[in-house]
Short mmCIF file of C-alpha atoms in Angstrom, two decimals:
data_model
loop_
_atom_site.label_atom_id
_atom_site.label_comp_id
_atom_site.label_asym_id
_atom_site.label_seq_id
_atom_site.Cartn_x
_atom_site.Cartn_y
_atom_site.Cartn_z
CA UNK A 27 -14.78 -2.47 9.44
CA UNK A 28 -16.10 -4.44 6.65
CA UNK A 29 -17.50 -7.89 6.87
CA UNK A 30 -16.40 -10.31 4.11
CA UNK A 31 -19.80 -11.25 3.30
CA UNK A 32 -20.99 -7.14 3.58
CA UNK A 33 -17.84 -6.96 1.36
CA UNK A 34 -18.87 -10.12 -1.00
CA UNK A 35 -22.64 -9.59 -0.86
CA UNK A 36 -22.21 -5.64 -2.45
CA UNK A 37 -21.22 -6.24 -4.97
CA UNK A 38 -23.79 -5.85 -8.24
CA UNK A 39 -23.19 -3.67 -11.11
CA UNK A 40 -24.83 -3.65 -14.58
CA UNK A 41 -23.86 -5.65 -16.96
CA UNK A 42 -22.43 -3.12 -19.41
CA UNK A 43 -19.69 -3.01 -16.83
CA UNK A 44 -18.82 -7.25 -16.39
CA UNK A 45 -18.99 -6.43 -20.29
CA UNK A 46 -16.57 -4.03 -20.47
CA UNK A 47 -14.03 -5.05 -17.77
CA UNK A 48 -14.34 -9.24 -19.85
CA UNK A 49 -13.42 -7.55 -23.05
CA UNK A 50 -10.44 -5.23 -21.17
CA UNK A 51 -9.27 -8.59 -20.07
CA UNK A 52 -9.76 -11.05 -22.46
CA UNK A 53 -7.97 -7.95 -25.45
CA UNK A 54 -4.59 -8.30 -22.88
CA UNK A 55 -1.93 -10.08 -24.01
CA UNK A 56 -0.23 -12.88 -22.62
CA UNK A 57 2.84 -14.43 -22.63
CA UNK A 58 2.67 -18.19 -24.34
CA UNK A 59 2.97 -20.67 -22.06
CA UNK A 60 3.27 -24.65 -22.21
CA UNK A 61 1.99 -27.90 -19.75
CA UNK A 62 4.80 -28.14 -16.33
CA UNK A 63 8.13 -29.98 -16.92
CA UNK A 64 8.43 -32.35 -14.38
CA UNK A 65 13.09 -33.04 -15.62
CA UNK A 66 14.92 -32.60 -12.33
CA UNK A 67 17.52 -31.03 -15.27
CA UNK A 68 14.99 -28.63 -16.14
CA UNK A 69 14.63 -27.27 -11.95
CA UNK A 70 18.04 -27.02 -10.88
CA UNK A 71 18.22 -23.07 -10.32
CA UNK A 72 14.79 -22.68 -10.42
CA UNK A 73 14.43 -20.15 -7.19
CA UNK A 74 17.16 -18.38 -8.26
CA UNK A 75 15.81 -17.63 -11.41
CA UNK A 76 12.12 -16.96 -10.58
CA UNK A 77 14.09 -14.27 -7.37
CA UNK A 78 15.39 -12.59 -10.49
CA UNK A 79 12.13 -11.96 -11.72
CA UNK A 80 12.13 -8.09 -12.21
CA UNK A 81 8.14 -7.64 -12.70
CA UNK A 82 5.22 -9.89 -13.17
CA UNK A 83 1.32 -9.61 -13.78
CA UNK A 84 -0.53 -12.41 -13.04
CA UNK A 85 -4.41 -13.00 -14.01
CA UNK A 86 -6.37 -15.55 -12.72
CA UNK A 87 -9.47 -16.97 -10.76
CA UNK A 88 -10.00 -17.89 -6.60
CA UNK A 89 -12.25 -19.73 -4.88
CA UNK A 90 -12.48 -18.74 -1.12
CA UNK A 91 -14.07 -20.62 1.96
CA UNK A 92 -14.55 -18.85 4.96
CA UNK A 93 -16.15 -19.57 7.49
CA UNK A 94 -19.79 -20.48 6.24
CA UNK A 95 -18.61 -17.81 3.42
CA UNK A 96 -18.03 -19.66 -0.19
CA UNK A 97 -17.23 -17.53 -3.09
CA UNK A 98 -14.96 -16.48 -6.04
CA UNK A 99 -13.33 -13.83 -7.46
CA UNK A 100 -11.24 -13.05 -10.33
CA UNK A 101 -7.38 -11.21 -9.54
CA UNK A 102 -5.49 -9.61 -11.16
CA UNK A 103 -1.88 -9.51 -9.66
CA UNK A 104 1.32 -7.54 -10.56
CA UNK A 105 4.35 -7.02 -8.25
CA UNK A 106 7.82 -7.13 -7.96
CA UNK A 107 8.10 -8.74 -4.16
CA UNK A 108 6.44 -8.56 -1.74
CA UNK A 109 7.10 -5.14 -0.53
CA UNK A 110 5.68 -3.62 -3.80
CA UNK A 111 3.06 -5.18 -5.21
CA UNK A 112 -0.95 -4.32 -6.52
CA UNK A 113 -4.06 -7.19 -5.87
CA UNK A 114 -7.09 -6.29 -7.61
CA UNK A 115 -10.02 -8.86 -6.57
CA UNK A 116 -12.87 -8.16 -8.98
CA UNK A 117 -16.52 -10.50 -8.93
CA UNK A 118 -17.53 -12.48 -11.58
CA UNK A 119 -19.61 -10.01 -12.90
CA UNK A 120 -17.07 -7.56 -12.66
CA UNK A 121 -17.59 -5.81 -9.58
CA UNK A 122 -14.48 -4.19 -8.04
CA UNK A 123 -14.36 -6.28 -4.21
CA UNK A 124 -11.05 -4.90 -3.06
CA UNK A 125 -7.69 -2.64 -4.55
CA UNK A 126 -4.43 -3.36 -2.07
CA UNK A 127 -1.54 -1.33 -2.70
CA UNK A 128 1.43 -2.46 -1.05
CA UNK A 129 4.37 -0.42 -0.76
CA UNK A 130 8.11 -0.82 1.86
CA UNK A 131 6.21 3.05 3.91
CA UNK A 132 2.71 1.33 4.03
CA UNK A 133 -0.57 -0.94 2.64
CA UNK A 134 -3.62 0.33 0.87
CA UNK A 135 -6.52 -0.68 0.55
CA UNK A 136 -9.26 0.62 -1.09
CA UNK A 137 -13.29 -1.53 -1.13
CA UNK A 138 -16.55 -0.01 -1.26
CA UNK A 139 -15.42 3.57 -1.78
CA UNK A 140 -12.87 3.85 1.24
CA UNK A 141 -9.41 3.86 1.31
CA UNK A 142 -7.96 1.58 4.64
CA UNK A 143 -4.41 1.92 5.61
CA UNK A 144 -1.38 0.48 7.82
CA UNK A 145 1.94 -0.76 8.14
CA UNK A 146 1.95 -3.95 6.47
CA UNK A 147 -0.84 -5.66 3.88
CA UNK A 148 -1.65 -9.17 6.16
CA UNK A 149 -2.37 -6.42 9.07
CA UNK A 150 -4.36 -3.90 6.75
CA UNK A 151 -6.78 -7.30 5.54
CA UNK A 152 -7.35 -8.35 9.06
CA UNK A 153 -8.29 -5.38 10.29
CA UNK A 154 -10.52 -4.47 7.38
CA UNK A 155 -12.54 -7.82 6.34
CA UNK A 156 -11.69 -9.56 9.31
CA UNK A 157 -10.30 -12.14 7.48
CA UNK A 158 -6.06 -13.29 7.50
CA UNK A 159 -4.72 -14.54 4.28
CA UNK A 160 -0.78 -14.48 3.71
CA UNK A 161 -0.28 -11.24 2.26
CA UNK A 162 2.88 -10.20 3.54
CA UNK A 163 4.45 -13.06 1.49
CA UNK A 164 2.09 -13.40 -1.11
CA UNK A 165 4.63 -12.78 -3.97
CA UNK A 166 7.11 -15.62 -3.00
CA UNK A 167 3.39 -17.42 -1.95
CA UNK A 168 1.98 -16.68 -5.67
CA UNK A 169 5.34 -17.40 -7.86
CA UNK A 170 6.75 -20.45 -5.72
CA UNK A 171 9.41 -19.03 -3.61
CA UNK A 172 10.11 -20.74 -1.01
CA UNK A 173 9.57 -18.53 1.64
CA UNK A 174 12.09 -20.57 4.08
CA UNK A 175 13.36 -23.47 5.55
CA UNK A 176 10.10 -25.56 5.97
CA UNK A 177 9.11 -25.50 2.69
CA UNK A 178 9.75 -28.75 0.64
CA UNK A 179 11.35 -29.99 -2.59
CA UNK A 180 10.47 -32.99 -4.32
CA UNK A 181 12.67 -35.76 -5.68
CA UNK A 182 13.04 -33.82 -8.92
CA UNK A 183 13.44 -30.16 -7.38
CA UNK A 184 10.06 -29.10 -7.47
CA UNK A 185 8.31 -26.75 -4.32
CA UNK A 186 5.65 -28.85 -3.23
CA UNK A 187 5.16 -26.90 -0.03
CA UNK A 188 5.70 -24.20 1.77
CA UNK A 189 4.66 -22.49 5.06
CA UNK A 190 4.66 -18.96 7.13
CA UNK A 191 2.72 -18.47 10.32
CA UNK A 192 -0.89 -19.42 10.39
CA UNK A 193 -1.13 -20.97 6.80
CA UNK A 194 0.69 -24.00 4.98
CA UNK A 195 1.14 -23.30 0.98
CA UNK A 196 0.83 -26.83 -1.39
CA UNK A 197 1.14 -26.44 -4.91
CA UNK A 198 -0.14 -28.14 -6.88
CA UNK A 199 0.58 -27.85 -10.26
CA UNK A 200 3.07 -25.48 -12.55
CA UNK A 201 2.61 -23.75 -15.87
CA UNK A 202 5.93 -23.31 -17.66
CA UNK A 203 6.73 -20.39 -19.91
CA UNK A 204 10.55 -20.30 -21.82
CA UNK A 205 12.75 -21.71 -17.97
CA UNK A 206 10.36 -20.91 -15.88
CA UNK A 207 7.76 -22.28 -13.88
CA UNK A 208 5.03 -20.45 -12.85
CA UNK A 209 2.57 -21.66 -10.15
CA UNK A 210 -1.58 -22.81 -12.09
CA UNK A 211 -2.82 -24.34 -8.94
CA UNK A 212 -2.00 -23.37 -5.84
CA UNK A 213 -3.98 -24.16 -2.67
CA UNK A 214 -4.36 -22.24 1.43
CA UNK A 215 -5.22 -23.34 4.03
CA UNK A 216 -5.15 -21.23 7.05
CA UNK A 217 -7.70 -20.07 10.56
CA UNK A 218 -11.15 -20.79 9.16
CA UNK A 219 -9.80 -20.40 5.49
CA UNK A 220 -8.55 -22.38 2.85
CA UNK A 221 -8.01 -21.03 -0.50
CA UNK A 222 -7.36 -22.45 -4.51
CA UNK A 223 -5.94 -19.94 -6.48
CA UNK A 224 -5.92 -20.76 -10.34
CA UNK A 225 -2.89 -18.41 -12.45
CA UNK A 226 -4.94 -18.14 -16.46
CA UNK A 227 -2.53 -15.36 -17.74
CA UNK A 228 0.75 -14.38 -17.70
CA UNK A 229 0.32 -11.51 -19.40
CA UNK A 230 3.71 -9.86 -18.75
CA UNK A 231 6.68 -11.02 -17.44
CA UNK A 232 9.95 -8.72 -16.80
CA UNK A 233 13.36 -10.10 -16.71
#
């Protein structure tokens, strides 16, 4: 088992590696986006449109507070649903913190050169890093798809919050791409944990 402090504190690679990653990410093409649309007509049928997206690639930053630990990480999310996705976390210097791969058969986590496996991503991360995260519903969460009837929409039909076991997810802002609205700022609050996700670029979107 890896403690989160050990995982975060061990990441210190050379500047050349950091610059290489920065160059790689900045060189990736992204899909143009615009500001959030608040017109109710735009949001009609939005949940169905989001569920119909075949695959997406998102790059952003996460600010994480867990117990007495505070840190930030870059994330690269690529997936089609919550049973088929990858999530790569890197430090601000470009060091890889963790790489999570989820398939219907199992979840695998690569961290500190070791490979861990469990039936579900949420169970796996809790076992390895001793931190609870809503990873079993992560695709719905990051795409702004309501996971259940406890989700709340405002008068315009915009998803403002949702709940999964032990977690409350609040959607603070969206970005518009074509006729879709994808979250650009998400707050996740759970046991001893608060996370802010900021999606900076939509690198690819398959419909």
